[in-house]
């Protein structure tokens, strides 16, 4: 941990996804906010329309439909299934990078160091362009973008970003466990298109990683406390 680590203010919040997404920051200091959802949600990006969802399925499963202020694709959130961390960085901070395509590299690198220290193998920081813009605009974990992290070539850490005059809010998601069909089942295959649904199914099946799948020993070792271990390691690796 660097000498600047004291500048990070750690917060914890719980509630519905809509409430957590609307929580902001004054951007007068560095903030790490750990979010715990209390109900399931389909979180759409600022550029998405809810018409892509099968609303009968969503309503029947009692899933909240939420819009976030950052770009990208849909993310499904379920209680206890993922680690969701928001990073609030003031524009005046030395870590600020004007080039949005490089502005999350420091954050992704911290994730790589933290997960490597916990024994997750074959980690890499993605520095190329978005791997599949078409699919990534539908489902977040169907493509990998700058500043995100892969394990064995599969996306493990998803990051979206919203920038303002005051600062940047980075939203990070790491799945502990996740069945891709639970995400795909929320989509309206007529609106999305069958070809796209098939491509999404293939991309999520082959290109998405979860901690439970790739680091089962890590989950077993910490007896269900793996999320707290990851949080501690991540905060400890922040610059």
Tab-separated table of N, CA and C in Angstrom, residues 17-158:
chain	number	residue	atom	x	y	z
A	17	UNK	N	-30.717	-1.415	-6.322
A	17	UNK	CA	-29.752	-0.918	-7.299
A	17	UNK	C	-30.031	0.523	-7.706
A	18	UNK	N	-31.300	0.903	-7.801
A	18	UNK	CA	-31.634	2.280	-8.183
A	18	UNK	C	-31.109	3.265	-7.143
A	19	UNK	N	-31.333	2.957	-5.882
A	19	UNK	CA	-30.850	3.817	-4.796
A	19	UNK	C	-29.331	3.930	-4.829
A	20	UNK	N	-28.642	2.816	-5.000
A	20	UNK	CA	-27.184	2.817	-4.980
A	20	UNK	C	-26.602	3.567	-6.172
A	21	UNK	N	-27.258	3.465	-7.316
A	21	UNK	CA	-26.764	4.188	-8.494
A	21	UNK	C	-26.958	5.690	-8.357
A	22	UNK	N	-27.987	6.099	-7.651
A	22	UNK	CA	-28.240	7.531	-7.504
A	22	UNK	C	-27.381	8.173	-6.415
A	23	UNK	N	-26.789	7.368	-5.545
A	23	UNK	CA	-25.880	7.918	-4.538
A	23	UNK	C	-24.666	8.510	-5.233
A	24	UNK	N	-24.348	9.741	-4.944
A	24	UNK	CA	-23.219	10.381	-5.604
A	24	UNK	C	-22.132	10.708	-4.592
A	25	UNK	N	-21.272	11.627	-4.950
A	25	UNK	CA	-20.174	12.054	-4.089
A	25	UNK	C	-19.909	13.520	-4.348
A	26	UNK	N	-19.342	14.175	-3.362
A	26	UNK	CA	-18.997	15.590	-3.535
A	26	UNK	C	-17.716	15.760	-4.339
A	27	UNK	N	-17.010	14.659	-4.579
A	27	UNK	CA	-15.739	14.675	-5.311
A	27	UNK	C	-14.707	15.598	-4.666
A	28	UNK	N	-14.767	15.716	-3.337
A	28	UNK	CA	-13.749	16.503	-2.649
A	28	UNK	C	-12.651	15.619	-2.065
A	29	UNK	N	-12.772	14.298	-2.284
A	29	UNK	CA	-11.749	13.358	-1.844
A	29	UNK	C	-11.916	12.057	-2.624
A	30	UNK	N	-10.911	11.187	-2.518
A	30	UNK	CA	-11.003	9.865	-3.123
A	30	UNK	C	-11.937	8.989	-2.284
A	31	UNK	N	-12.852	8.315	-2.949
A	31	UNK	CA	-13.808	7.464	-2.235
A	31	UNK	C	-13.871	6.086	-2.890
A	32	UNK	N	-13.861	5.052	-2.065
A	32	UNK	CA	-14.142	3.680	-2.481
A	32	UNK	C	-15.460	3.296	-1.824
A	33	UNK	N	-16.472	3.020	-2.625
A	33	UNK	CA	-17.778	2.663	-2.061
A	33	UNK	C	-18.138	1.233	-2.452
A	34	UNK	N	-18.335	0.393	-1.446
A	34	UNK	CA	-18.753	-0.988	-1.662
A	34	UNK	C	-20.276	-1.041	-1.593
A	35	UNK	N	-20.895	-1.510	-2.665
A	35	UNK	CA	-22.356	-1.537	-2.767
A	35	UNK	C	-22.879	-2.965	-2.649
A	36	UNK	N	-23.845	-3.167	-1.789
A	36	UNK	CA	-24.476	-4.471	-1.623
A	36	UNK	C	-25.948	-4.357	-1.985
A	37	UNK	N	-26.344	-5.030	-3.069
A	37	UNK	CA	-27.741	-4.952	-3.491
A	37	UNK	C	-28.596	-5.886	-2.647
A	38	UNK	N	-29.804	-5.446	-2.363
A	38	UNK	CA	-30.730	-6.234	-1.547
A	38	UNK	C	-31.838	-6.873	-2.380
A	39	UNK	N	-31.830	-6.601	-3.674
A	39	UNK	CA	-32.804	-7.212	-4.579
A	39	UNK	C	-32.174	-7.318	-5.962
A	40	UNK	N	-32.708	-8.198	-6.782
A	40	UNK	CA	-32.161	-8.407	-8.126
A	40	UNK	C	-32.527	-7.256	-9.050
A	41	UNK	N	-31.633	-6.974	-10.000
A	41	UNK	CA	-31.875	-5.856	-10.912
A	41	UNK	C	-31.231	-6.102	-12.262
A	42	UNK	N	-31.880	-5.586	-13.296
A	42	UNK	CA	-31.291	-5.479	-14.627
A	42	UNK	C	-30.906	-4.017	-14.786
A	43	UNK	N	-29.608	-3.751	-14.816
A	43	UNK	CA	-29.120	-2.375	-14.852
A	43	UNK	C	-28.739	-2.012	-16.281
A	44	UNK	N	-29.474	-1.087	-16.857
A	44	UNK	CA	-29.224	-0.626	-18.218
A	44	UNK	C	-28.291	0.570	-18.193
A	45	UNK	N	-27.515	0.724	-19.260
A	45	UNK	CA	-26.617	1.871	-19.353
A	45	UNK	C	-27.397	3.116	-19.765
A	46	UNK	N	-26.709	4.237	-19.744
A	46	UNK	CA	-27.345	5.511	-20.093
A	46	UNK	C	-27.809	5.552	-21.541
A	47	UNK	N	-27.240	4.684	-22.388
A	47	UNK	CA	-27.571	4.705	-23.817
A	47	UNK	C	-28.584	3.635	-24.211
A	48	UNK	N	-28.996	2.791	-23.273
A	48	UNK	CA	-29.886	1.685	-23.605
A	48	UNK	C	-31.350	2.012	-23.349
A	49	UNK	N	-32.204	1.350	-24.135
A	49	UNK	CA	-33.646	1.479	-23.973
A	49	UNK	C	-34.190	0.196	-23.358
A	50	UNK	N	-35.164	0.322	-22.489
A	50	UNK	CA	-35.718	-0.854	-21.815
A	50	UNK	C	-36.473	-1.778	-22.764
A	51	UNK	N	-36.636	-1.371	-24.017
A	51	UNK	CA	-37.324	-2.219	-24.990
A	51	UNK	C	-36.552	-3.505	-25.268
A	52	UNK	N	-35.258	-3.557	-24.924
A	52	UNK	CA	-34.487	-4.781	-25.157
A	52	UNK	C	-34.856	-5.871	-24.155
A	53	UNK	N	-35.600	-5.517	-23.115
A	53	UNK	CA	-35.952	-6.474	-22.075
A	53	UNK	C	-37.278	-7.165	-22.364
A	54	UNK	N	-37.374	-8.411	-21.936
A	54	UNK	CA	-38.638	-9.138	-21.963
A	54	UNK	C	-39.348	-8.787	-20.657
A	55	UNK	N	-40.249	-7.834	-20.718
A	55	UNK	CA	-40.834	-7.286	-19.495
A	55	UNK	C	-41.710	-8.288	-18.749
A	56	UNK	N	-42.253	-9.261	-19.454
A	56	UNK	CA	-43.033	-10.294	-18.772
A	56	UNK	C	-42.119	-11.145	-17.894
A	57	UNK	N	-40.954	-11.485	-18.424
A	57	UNK	CA	-39.981	-12.271	-17.653
A	57	UNK	C	-39.464	-11.461	-16.474
A	58	UNK	N	-39.129	-10.207	-16.737
A	58	UNK	CA	-38.592	-9.332	-15.690
A	58	UNK	C	-39.597	-9.172	-14.548
A	59	UNK	N	-40.853	-8.916	-14.903
A	59	UNK	CA	-41.886	-8.735	-13.882
A	59	UNK	C	-42.143	-10.031	-13.122
A	60	UNK	N	-42.164	-11.143	-13.847
A	60	UNK	CA	-42.429	-12.427	-13.210
A	60	UNK	C	-41.345	-12.841	-12.233
A	61	UNK	N	-40.115	-12.406	-12.503
A	61	UNK	CA	-38.992	-12.742	-11.623
A	61	UNK	C	-38.757	-11.677	-10.562
A	62	UNK	N	-39.607	-10.650	-10.540
A	62	UNK	CA	-39.500	-9.565	-9.561
A	62	UNK	C	-38.123	-8.900	-9.616
A	63	UNK	N	-37.716	-8.552	-10.822
A	63	UNK	CA	-36.411	-7.930	-11.040
A	63	UNK	C	-36.596	-6.441	-11.316
A	64	UNK	N	-35.870	-5.617	-10.591
A	64	UNK	CA	-35.927	-4.173	-10.802
A	64	UNK	C	-35.247	-3.808	-12.116
A	65	UNK	N	-35.797	-2.841	-12.816
A	65	UNK	CA	-35.156	-2.293	-14.015
A	65	UNK	C	-34.609	-0.922	-13.650
A	66	UNK	N	-33.303	-0.764	-13.810
A	66	UNK	CA	-32.604	0.431	-13.338
A	66	UNK	C	-31.756	1.001	-14.462
A	67	UNK	N	-31.670	2.322	-14.519
A	67	UNK	CA	-30.769	2.991	-15.468
A	67	UNK	C	-29.604	3.587	-14.691
A	68	UNK	N	-28.390	3.319	-15.160
A	68	UNK	CA	-27.222	3.967	-14.570
A	68	UNK	C	-26.795	5.116	-15.474
A	69	UNK	N	-25.888	5.935	-14.989
A	69	UNK	CA	-25.492	7.126	-15.732
A	69	UNK	C	-24.263	6.906	-16.608
A	70	UNK	N	-23.688	5.718	-16.563
A	70	UNK	CA	-22.509	5.422	-17.375
A	70	UNK	C	-22.909	4.600	-18.593
A	71	UNK	N	-21.991	4.506	-19.548
A	71	UNK	CA	-22.279	3.803	-20.791
A	71	UNK	C	-22.033	2.308	-20.688
A	72	UNK	N	-22.088	1.639	-21.864
A	72	UNK	CA	-21.838	0.204	-21.912
A	72	UNK	C	-23.107	-0.591	-22.112
A	73	UNK	N	-23.106	-1.821	-21.584
A	73	UNK	CA	-24.243	-2.711	-21.746
A	73	UNK	C	-24.890	-3.067	-20.424
A	74	UNK	N	-25.926	-3.886	-20.508
A	74	UNK	CA	-26.687	-4.277	-19.324
A	74	UNK	C	-25.855	-5.140	-18.383
A	75	UNK	N	-26.088	-4.945	-17.092
A	75	UNK	CA	-25.481	-5.775	-16.051
A	75	UNK	C	-26.597	-6.315	-15.164
A	76	UNK	N	-26.563	-7.608	-14.909
A	76	UNK	CA	-27.520	-8.184	-13.952
A	76	UNK	C	-26.861	-8.246	-12.579
A	77	UNK	N	-27.588	-7.792	-11.576
A	77	UNK	CA	-27.113	-7.823	-10.198
A	77	UNK	C	-28.066	-8.652	-9.347
A	78	UNK	N	-27.494	-9.507	-8.505
A	78	UNK	CA	-28.279	-10.321	-7.579
A	78	UNK	C	-27.613	-10.293	-6.206
A	79	UNK	N	-28.399	-10.322	-5.132
A	79	UNK	CA	-27.814	-10.305	-3.791
A	79	UNK	C	-26.790	-11.424	-3.592
A	80	UNK	N	-25.583	-11.045	-3.179
A	80	UNK	CA	-24.542	-12.016	-2.873
A	80	UNK	C	-23.837	-12.633	-4.055
A	81	UNK	N	-24.194	-12.248	-5.280
A	81	UNK	CA	-23.632	-12.896	-6.465
A	81	UNK	C	-22.437	-12.173	-7.056
A	82	UNK	N	-22.205	-10.932	-6.653
A	82	UNK	CA	-21.115	-10.157	-7.240
A	82	UNK	C	-20.569	-9.159	-6.223
A	83	UNK	N	-19.382	-8.669	-6.536
A	83	UNK	CA	-18.799	-7.559	-5.795
A	83	UNK	C	-18.926	-6.326	-6.672
A	84	UNK	N	-19.589	-5.307	-6.146
A	84	UNK	CA	-19.780	-4.053	-6.883
A	84	UNK	C	-19.111	-2.944	-6.082
A	85	UNK	N	-18.121	-2.325	-6.691
A	85	UNK	CA	-17.386	-1.241	-6.048
A	85	UNK	C	-17.397	-0.012	-6.950
A	86	UNK	N	-17.728	1.133	-6.370
A	86	UNK	CA	-17.635	2.412	-7.078
A	86	UNK	C	-16.414	3.174	-6.578
A	87	UNK	N	-15.717	3.788	-7.512
A	87	UNK	CA	-14.566	4.632	-7.197
A	87	UNK	C	-14.904	6.054	-7.622
A	88	UNK	N	-14.773	6.996	-6.694
A	88	UNK	CA	-15.004	8.409	-6.996
A	88	UNK	C	-13.656	9.127	-6.964
A	89	UNK	N	-13.282	9.707	-8.095
A	89	UNK	CA	-11.974	10.352	-8.224
A	89	UNK	C	-12.152	11.807	-8.628
A	90	UNK	N	-11.687	12.760	-7.803
A	90	UNK	CA	-11.797	14.176	-8.172
A	90	UNK	C	-10.996	14.486	-9.438
A	91	UNK	N	-11.481	15.426	-10.223
A	91	UNK	CA	-10.774	15.807	-11.444
A	91	UNK	C	-9.393	16.381	-11.142
A	92	UNK	N	-9.220	16.960	-9.957
A	92	UNK	CA	-7.938	17.560	-9.578
A	92	UNK	C	-6.938	16.538	-9.053
A	93	UNK	N	-7.338	15.271	-8.950
A	93	UNK	CA	-6.467	14.235	-8.393
A	93	UNK	C	-5.320	13.907	-9.353
A	94	UNK	N	-4.129	13.605	-8.822
A	94	UNK	CA	-3.000	13.228	-9.681
A	94	UNK	C	-3.264	11.985	-10.531
A	95	UNK	N	-4.204	11.133	-10.120
A	95	UNK	CA	-4.526	9.940	-10.899
A	95	UNK	C	-5.394	10.243	-12.118
A	96	UNK	N	-5.935	11.441	-12.200
A	96	UNK	CA	-6.811	11.813	-13.312
A	96	UNK	C	-6.040	11.783	-14.627
A	97	UNK	N	-6.654	11.169	-15.641
A	97	UNK	CA	-6.088	11.116	-16.991
A	97	UNK	C	-7.143	11.641	-17.952
A	98	UNK	N	-6.773	12.628	-18.766
A	98	UNK	CA	-7.739	13.222	-19.691
A	98	UNK	C	-8.194	12.245	-20.769
A	99	UNK	N	-7.282	11.400	-21.242
A	99	UNK	CA	-7.603	10.432	-22.288
A	99	UNK	C	-8.497	9.339	-21.700
A	100	UNK	N	-9.778	9.348	-22.065
A	100	UNK	CA	-10.732	8.417	-21.456
A	100	UNK	C	-10.379	6.965	-21.757
A	101	UNK	N	-9.700	6.705	-22.876
A	101	UNK	CA	-9.337	5.333	-23.215
A	101	UNK	C	-8.211	4.799	-22.336
A	102	UNK	N	-7.512	5.683	-21.642
A	102	UNK	CA	-6.409	5.279	-20.757
A	102	UNK	C	-6.695	5.612	-19.305
A	103	UNK	N	-7.821	6.266	-19.048
A	103	UNK	CA	-8.075	6.813	-17.713
A	103	UNK	C	-8.358	5.758	-16.654
A	104	UNK	N	-8.674	4.534	-17.068
A	104	UNK	CA	-8.947	3.482	-16.097
A	104	UNK	C	-7.829	2.473	-15.946
A	105	UNK	N	-6.698	2.717	-16.619
A	105	UNK	CA	-5.603	1.743	-16.562
A	105	UNK	C	-5.078	1.549	-15.140
A	106	UNK	N	-4.943	2.649	-14.397
A	106	UNK	CA	-4.430	2.542	-13.027
A	106	UNK	C	-5.361	1.707	-12.152
A	107	UNK	N	-6.667	1.829	-12.416
A	107	UNK	CA	-7.664	1.094	-11.640
A	107	UNK	C	-7.618	-0.396	-11.981
A	108	UNK	N	-7.570	-0.700	-13.276
A	108	UNK	CA	-7.467	-2.093	-13.690
A	108	UNK	C	-6.196	-2.743	-13.177
A	109	UNK	N	-5.099	-1.978	-13.172
A	109	UNK	CA	-3.833	-2.509	-12.664
A	109	UNK	C	-3.934	-2.847	-11.179
A	110	UNK	N	-4.679	-2.040	-10.423
A	110	UNK	CA	-4.884	-2.330	-8.997
A	110	UNK	C	-5.661	-3.633	-8.823
A	111	UNK	N	-6.656	-3.848	-9.679
A	111	UNK	CA	-7.407	-5.101	-9.634
A	111	UNK	C	-6.500	-6.288	-9.938
A	112	UNK	N	-5.636	-6.143	-10.932
A	112	UNK	CA	-4.715	-7.231	-11.282
A	112	UNK	C	-3.825	-7.577	-10.093
A	113	UNK	N	-3.242	-6.576	-9.466
A	113	UNK	CA	-2.359	-6.825	-8.321
A	113	UNK	C	-3.110	-7.490	-7.168
A	114	UNK	N	-4.322	-7.002	-6.891
A	114	UNK	CA	-5.102	-7.535	-5.773
A	114	UNK	C	-5.490	-8.991	-5.997
A	115	UNK	N	-6.007	-9.292	-7.175
A	115	UNK	CA	-6.452	-10.652	-7.458
A	115	UNK	C	-5.275	-11.608	-7.582
A	116	UNK	N	-4.167	-11.116	-8.119
A	116	UNK	CA	-2.955	-11.934	-8.194
A	116	UNK	C	-2.472	-12.302	-6.791
A	117	UNK	N	-2.518	-11.348	-5.877
A	117	UNK	CA	-2.082	-11.599	-4.500
A	117	UNK	C	-2.953	-12.647	-3.814
A	118	UNK	N	-4.200	-12.773	-4.266
A	118	UNK	CA	-5.120	-13.758	-3.689
A	118	UNK	C	-5.032	-15.116	-4.377
A	119	UNK	N	-4.203	-15.203	-5.417
A	119	UNK	CA	-3.989	-16.479	-6.071
A	119	UNK	C	-4.757	-16.713	-7.348
A	120	UNK	N	-5.374	-15.681	-7.905
A	120	UNK	CA	-6.065	-15.823	-9.190
A	120	UNK	C	-5.019	-15.816	-10.301
A	121	UNK	N	-5.097	-16.780	-11.210
A	121	UNK	CA	-4.060	-16.969	-12.227
A	121	UNK	C	-4.358	-16.256	-13.539
A	122	UNK	N	-3.288	-16.060	-14.298
A	122	UNK	CA	-3.362	-15.628	-15.700
A	122	UNK	C	-4.175	-14.348	-15.875
A	123	UNK	N	-3.875	-13.357	-15.045
A	123	UNK	CA	-4.585	-12.078	-15.101
A	123	UNK	C	-3.927	-11.135	-16.093
A	124	UNK	N	-4.743	-10.297	-16.722
A	124	UNK	CA	-4.208	-9.309	-17.662
A	124	UNK	C	-5.092	-8.073	-17.678
A	125	UNK	N	-4.452	-6.930	-17.807
A	125	UNK	CA	-5.159	-5.659	-17.980
A	125	UNK	C	-5.431	-5.463	-19.462
A	126	UNK	N	-6.689	-5.224	-19.807
A	126	UNK	CA	-7.064	-5.018	-21.211
A	126	UNK	C	-6.785	-3.570	-21.590
A	127	UNK	N	-5.926	-3.366	-22.579
A	127	UNK	CA	-5.560	-2.012	-22.995
A	127	UNK	C	-5.962	-1.715	-24.433
A	128	UNK	N	-6.584	-2.671	-25.092
A	128	UNK	CA	-7.012	-2.483	-26.476
A	128	UNK	C	-8.396	-1.834	-26.504
A	129	UNK	N	-8.903	-1.614	-27.711
A	129	UNK	CA	-10.260	-1.094	-27.857
A	129	UNK	C	-11.277	-2.138	-27.408
A	130	UNK	N	-12.524	-1.711	-27.288
A	130	UNK	CA	-13.594	-2.630	-26.920
A	130	UNK	C	-13.601	-3.807	-27.891
A	131	UNK	N	-13.573	-5.017	-27.338
A	131	UNK	CA	-13.381	-6.205	-28.170
A	131	UNK	C	-14.517	-6.447	-29.151
A	132	UNK	N	-15.735	-6.157	-28.765
A	132	UNK	CA	-16.891	-6.330	-29.655
A	132	UNK	C	-17.918	-5.254	-29.329
A	133	UNK	N	-17.804	-4.079	-29.956
A	133	UNK	CA	-18.700	-2.965	-29.630
A	133	UNK	C	-20.179	-3.308	-29.771
A	134	UNK	N	-20.510	-4.127	-30.759
A	134	UNK	CA	-21.917	-4.451	-30.998
A	134	UNK	C	-22.518	-5.227	-29.823
A	135	UNK	N	-21.803	-6.254	-29.366
A	135	UNK	CA	-22.302	-7.046	-28.244
A	135	UNK	C	-22.156	-6.301	-26.924
A	136	UNK	N	-21.064	-5.543	-26.783
A	136	UNK	CA	-20.820	-4.806	-25.547
A	136	UNK	C	-21.848	-3.733	-25.280
A	137	UNK	N	-22.518	-3.279	-26.327
A	137	UNK	CA	-23.582	-2.287	-26.142
A	137	UNK	C	-24.878	-2.925	-25.663
A	138	UNK	N	-24.934	-4.260	-25.700
A	138	UNK	CA	-26.133	-4.970	-25.235
A	138	UNK	C	-25.920	-5.516	-23.821
A	139	UNK	N	-24.862	-6.290	-23.642
A	139	UNK	CA	-24.535	-6.877	-22.332
A	139	UNK	C	-23.085	-6.563	-22.002
A	140	UNK	N	-22.859	-6.002	-20.843
A	140	UNK	CA	-21.520	-5.554	-20.453
A	140	UNK	C	-20.471	-6.656	-20.569
A	141	UNK	N	-20.754	-7.824	-20.025
A	141	UNK	CA	-19.743	-8.878	-19.961
A	141	UNK	C	-19.615	-9.680	-21.257
A	142	UNK	N	-20.281	-9.243	-22.319
A	142	UNK	CA	-20.128	-9.889	-23.620
A	142	UNK	C	-18.951	-9.316	-24.395
A	143	UNK	N	-18.300	-8.287	-23.866
A	143	UNK	CA	-17.142	-7.676	-24.516
A	143	UNK	C	-16.222	-7.122	-23.439
A	144	UNK	N	-14.965	-6.894	-23.813
A	144	UNK	CA	-13.969	-6.380	-22.873
A	144	UNK	C	-13.410	-5.068	-23.391
A	145	UNK	N	-13.305	-4.077	-22.494
A	145	UNK	CA	-12.847	-2.754	-22.894
A	145	UNK	C	-11.648	-2.285	-22.095
A	146	UNK	N	-11.101	-1.121	-22.441
A	146	UNK	CA	-9.919	-0.576	-21.772
A	146	UNK	C	-10.110	-0.459	-20.262
A	147	UNK	N	-9.079	-0.871	-19.522
A	147	UNK	CA	-9.119	-0.775	-18.070
A	147	UNK	C	-9.770	-1.958	-17.375
A	148	UNK	N	-10.349	-2.877	-18.152
A	148	UNK	CA	-10.973	-4.058	-17.556
A	148	UNK	C	-9.939	-5.177	-17.417
A	149	UNK	N	-10.307	-6.230	-16.701
A	149	UNK	CA	-9.349	-7.283	-16.361
A	149	UNK	C	-9.872	-8.637	-16.826
A	150	UNK	N	-8.970	-9.420	-17.395
A	150	UNK	CA	-9.306	-10.770	-17.831
A	150	UNK	C	-8.500	-11.793	-17.034
A	151	UNK	N	-9.016	-13.006	-16.991
A	151	UNK	CA	-8.297	-14.144	-16.432
A	151	UNK	C	-8.384	-15.265	-17.451
A	152	UNK	N	-7.231	-15.692	-17.939
A	152	UNK	CA	-7.236	-16.703	-18.988
A	152	UNK	C	-7.930	-16.232	-20.243
A	153	UNK	N	-7.891	-14.927	-20.496
A	153	UNK	CA	-8.520	-14.354	-21.678
A	153	UNK	C	-10.000	-14.088	-21.535
A	154	UNK	N	-10.576	-14.399	-20.374
A	154	UNK	CA	-12.009	-14.184	-20.150
A	154	UNK	C	-12.226	-13.013	-19.197
A	155	UNK	N	-13.234	-12.226	-19.460
A	155	UNK	CA	-13.483	-11.019	-18.667
A	155	UNK	C	-13.886	-11.369	-17.244
A	156	UNK	N	-13.148	-10.797	-16.286
A	156	UNK	CA	-13.413	-11.029	-14.875
A	156	UNK	C	-13.877	-9.763	-14.160
A	157	UNK	N	-13.272	-8.629	-14.495
A	157	UNK	CA	-13.632	-7.353	-13.873
A	157	UNK	C	-14.196	-6.420	-14.936
A	158	UNK	N	-15.455	-6.051	-14.793
A	158	UNK	CA	-16.078	-5.083	-15.691
A	158	UNK	C	-16.024	-3.695	-15.078
